[in-house]
Amino acid sequence: MAAQETVDHKYVYDFAEGNKDQKDLLGGKGANLAEMTNIGLPVPPGFTITTEACKAYLTTGAEPAGLAEQISAHLGGLERAMGRKLGDPRDPLLVSVRSGAKFSMPGMMETVLNVGLNDDSVVGLSAQAGGNDRFAWDSYRRLIQMFGKTVCDVPGEEFEHALDEAKRAKGTTNDLDLDADDLRALVDAYKKIFSKHTGREFPQDPREQLDLAIKAVFESWNAERAIIYRRQERIPADLGTAVNVVTMVFGNLGPDSGTGVAFTRDPASGAQGIYGDYLANAQGEDVVAGIRNTVPLQELERIDKKSYDELLDYMARLEGHYKDLCDIEFTIERGKLWMLQTRVGKRTAAAAFVIAGQLVDEGLIDLDEALHRVNGAQLAQLMFPRFKLDHEFTPVAKGIGASPGAAVGKVVFTSARAVELAGEGEAVILVRRETNPDDLNGMIAAQGILTSRGGKTSHAAVVARGMGKTCVSGADELDVNIPAKKFTVAGRAVNEGDVISIDGTTGKVYLGEVPVMPSEVVQYFEGELDPEQTDDALVKAVHRIMTHADARRRLAVRTNADTGADAARARRFGAQGIGLCRTEHMFLGERRELVERLILSATDAERQDALAALLPLQREDFIEIFREMDGLPVTVRLIDPPLHEFLPPLEQLAVNVAVAQERGEDVAKEEALLAAVRRMHEENPMLGLRGVRLGLVIPGLFAMQVRAIAEAAVAVTRGGGSAGPEIMVPLVGAVQELETVRAEAEKIIAEVVGDSGVEVLIGTMIEVPRAALTAGQIAEAAQFFSFGTNDLTQMGWGFSRDDVEGAFFWRYLELGIFGISPFESIDREGVGRLVRIAAEEGRAARPELKLGVCGEHGGDPDSVHFFHEVGLDYVSCSPFRVPVARLEAGRAAVETTGSDSR
Ligand code: PEP
Ligand code: MG
């Protein structure tokens, strides 16, 4: 049925003309129907109208020139092939009109079945079906219902209502009890509903039905639910949908007919076997509507052995052809099997790894391809603990899985109470209607966060994900009463202190404590599960793919760690050194007071005292870390605290002093402290006296740290170990800052290191835009750069990193100004450009310059691909992200273009 195109632009393709790689043009469904047709599987004949036709229609509001003629030509071909004419009164050809965009948007767009039926052809259909009047009238009433609803916006409930009425009159609740006469009467009722709402008769002309249905599918691309879905799934708004016009085949022609779905492997676990459901004497929409219960696909062997064997053969062929898990929709019409759809099937994270491993074993793909088929987001998901669920636990509510993980704790309703109970060692779940920035401390203290309002981009969701905290948002069955400290759900009251469990992956909420299972993947990374010994298919697959990622990647992966314990864990997870040891974290707790003394000291002597007290403590800190990272590089960053984090809060201090004065107490010391805090108070501490600025203002501070680092390295080396210290200067914006620090540091290092053989590198963070733009100069004084993309993002966008995520990012995400927080995934065009410039100009000035990144982006999958492309030597991330970064660095190495995790 080759078309005789009369115009230049081709808008319509027969199934025999397309292939699976034409998803942009033919949509996913159309491209795969074409592919199945071409490999000889039984697909009902049909054609696809391209996404370009849809886009043209949506732009101009009219069908593009030539489309109508091309449809006529392809329809003519279809009619000749089938030996039937659309809507022929004696022997009608009927078609379905189905949407099919590039990316699957389940249930979002329209489908119209049985196009071509009218008052005359319904009789011909009955004859075709061997005099089955019931079937013919049922098909007709389905057409009016679907057509009315999707093409002409007739409220669907009215049809439902009329159907219910017909069943009530018959004294039944089952559609199958309605006979041909009942259905004929129902068709009359439906037609009345149709004309009441549209002001016209139900169209009898089959071609008019077809044209209107095609336009309705085009228009459904811009239906509100489709727009919302696309925004959620980050599917571009300008792709348009293709339209598939397919010869109808019927699964509801009797017991030798039926419909079903099948998977070539288990999409949940990846296990091989036969997975699917079958429903005899039914159409696909009956399965979706859940009117009758399906049977497991295996039953088909008993019902219709020939079709079953054929289906298994086609499934094997599809797997061999697509080299991946496929899902399939099929229909059996009077013993004849038809393939209605296939696609590479969605799967769980665990199944993705297991299947990739199996396909390598079967010789269908190689290890590079296996690596390409999994991603860091899936791996991260597998590293969260999960609930051990059995029948005892039924959820009481389901919200949105906003931030994954499994959390169990006592319910609290305020941030203050969360902090208080957590301080007593209790695990708590913070429950709110919605959260706002005032809840931040409570969110930090809680195991998990549960809200009754808000979606995936609400404050609670965005902030929880940023913190890696379990969160369920928008559980709207919960009636939360904060003043009464309780919520009610499913008729039960839950009070403060009651235990609940929330699942941030599924969004389910349970009353009581659900036991939590550790992740077997984490156990493997921890070295507790031997991949050679275990029979856990997931662990084996993860091990195999990780090993390959390590073999392929060019980027090294380091960790951000400032304790021995974190360093040790990261090393077990595969870290190849430390990329960022934040030394200010070593000044918390009881040492805080020493830092306060140091900052506020009025005299040289006071300052020297404080520094002398800090030196041995710091030395011990570094010894511990160098030991854990024996033989590997350790980048120690000189102190970079925003000052306010180390000083008592001004307001609090002022109140205390005022109260004490009122009482007539002696407050001379406090007054002096208050004066000093006032003197140092900053409106914008993040842009104030921090990093290298602090080091240049407080004499001896950096010197003390440099000495401690060098002494620790020497001590470890003399003890038989091997330390690789790299001293990093933070917040440099001008080469002169770095030169000043470096001159002093080199003197100390030379003095301490002597002939110990220890080599200490000196480098800088690139985290101020000016540093990125003058990287050529800075490289003259630096042996390495590490990109601080947190500050680079903060200063590049002018976004206060402490405030904006909760304050307005939800709105920016909603408006699509960005698809993901730039603090989470690198903004390639803006901040990324600064990285690129600095890397190029730094390397031009000093070819051996080592380049890394230690901002949060170092563990973000998409950003890792960017850092690979830019040519960095390593990424550094928190210990738990190390495996994710290893995997993504491997994927980046085997892929020529960036990551595509969809
Ligand atoms: C950064 O700014 O990216 C960085 C790693 O430093 P910090 O987060 O400590 O400011
Ligand atoms: Mg920084």
Short mmCIF file of C-alpha atoms and ligand atoms in Angstrom, two decimals, residues 560 580 582 584-585 637 640 686 690 728 730-731 765-767 786-795 801 853-857, ligand 1:
data_model
loop_
_atom_site.label_atom_id
_atom_site.label_comp_id
_atom_site.label_asym_id
_atom_site.label_seq_id
_atom_site.Cartn_x
_atom_site.Cartn_y
_atom_site.Cartn_z
CA ASN A 560 34.79 14.89 51.16
CA LEU A 580 38.06 18.13 50.62
CA ARG A 582 36.82 20.98 55.77
CA GLU A 584 36.32 24.29 60.23
CA HIS A 585 34.30 21.20 61.11
CA ARG A 637 41.43 23.02 53.20
CA ASP A 640 36.77 28.67 55.98
CA MET A 686 28.76 34.46 53.37
CA ARG A 690 35.85 34.05 55.62
CA MET A 728 44.13 24.12 49.83
CA PRO A 730 39.73 28.73 50.21
CA LEU A 731 37.88 31.66 48.65
CA MET A 765 39.79 26.42 45.57
CA ILE A 766 38.22 28.07 42.54
CA GLU A 767 34.93 29.19 44.01
CA SER A 786 39.60 22.33 43.20
CA PHE A 787 36.33 23.80 42.03
CA GLY A 788 34.08 24.82 44.90
CA THR A 789 30.92 24.72 42.88
CA ASN A 790 28.72 25.44 45.90
CA ASP A 791 30.15 28.91 46.29
CA LEU A 792 30.67 29.29 42.57
CA THR A 793 26.93 28.68 42.13
CA GLN A 794 26.10 30.98 45.02
CA MET A 795 28.23 33.80 43.67
CA ARG A 801 22.93 29.10 49.41
CA VAL A 853 35.84 19.47 42.06
CA CYS A 854 34.69 19.25 45.65
CA GLY A 855 31.33 21.06 45.65
CA GLU A 856 28.18 18.96 46.09
CA HIS A 857 28.04 18.55 42.33
C1 PEP B 1 32.19 24.90 47.71
O1 PEP B 1 31.99 26.10 47.88
O2 PEP B 1 31.80 24.28 46.71
C2 PEP B 1 32.92 24.13 48.71
C3 PEP B 1 33.24 22.88 48.48
O3 PEP B 1 33.16 24.74 49.89
P1 PEP B 1 32.07 24.90 51.02
O4 PEP B 1 30.87 24.13 50.64
O5 PEP B 1 32.68 24.42 52.27
O6 PEP B 1 31.86 26.39 51.02
#
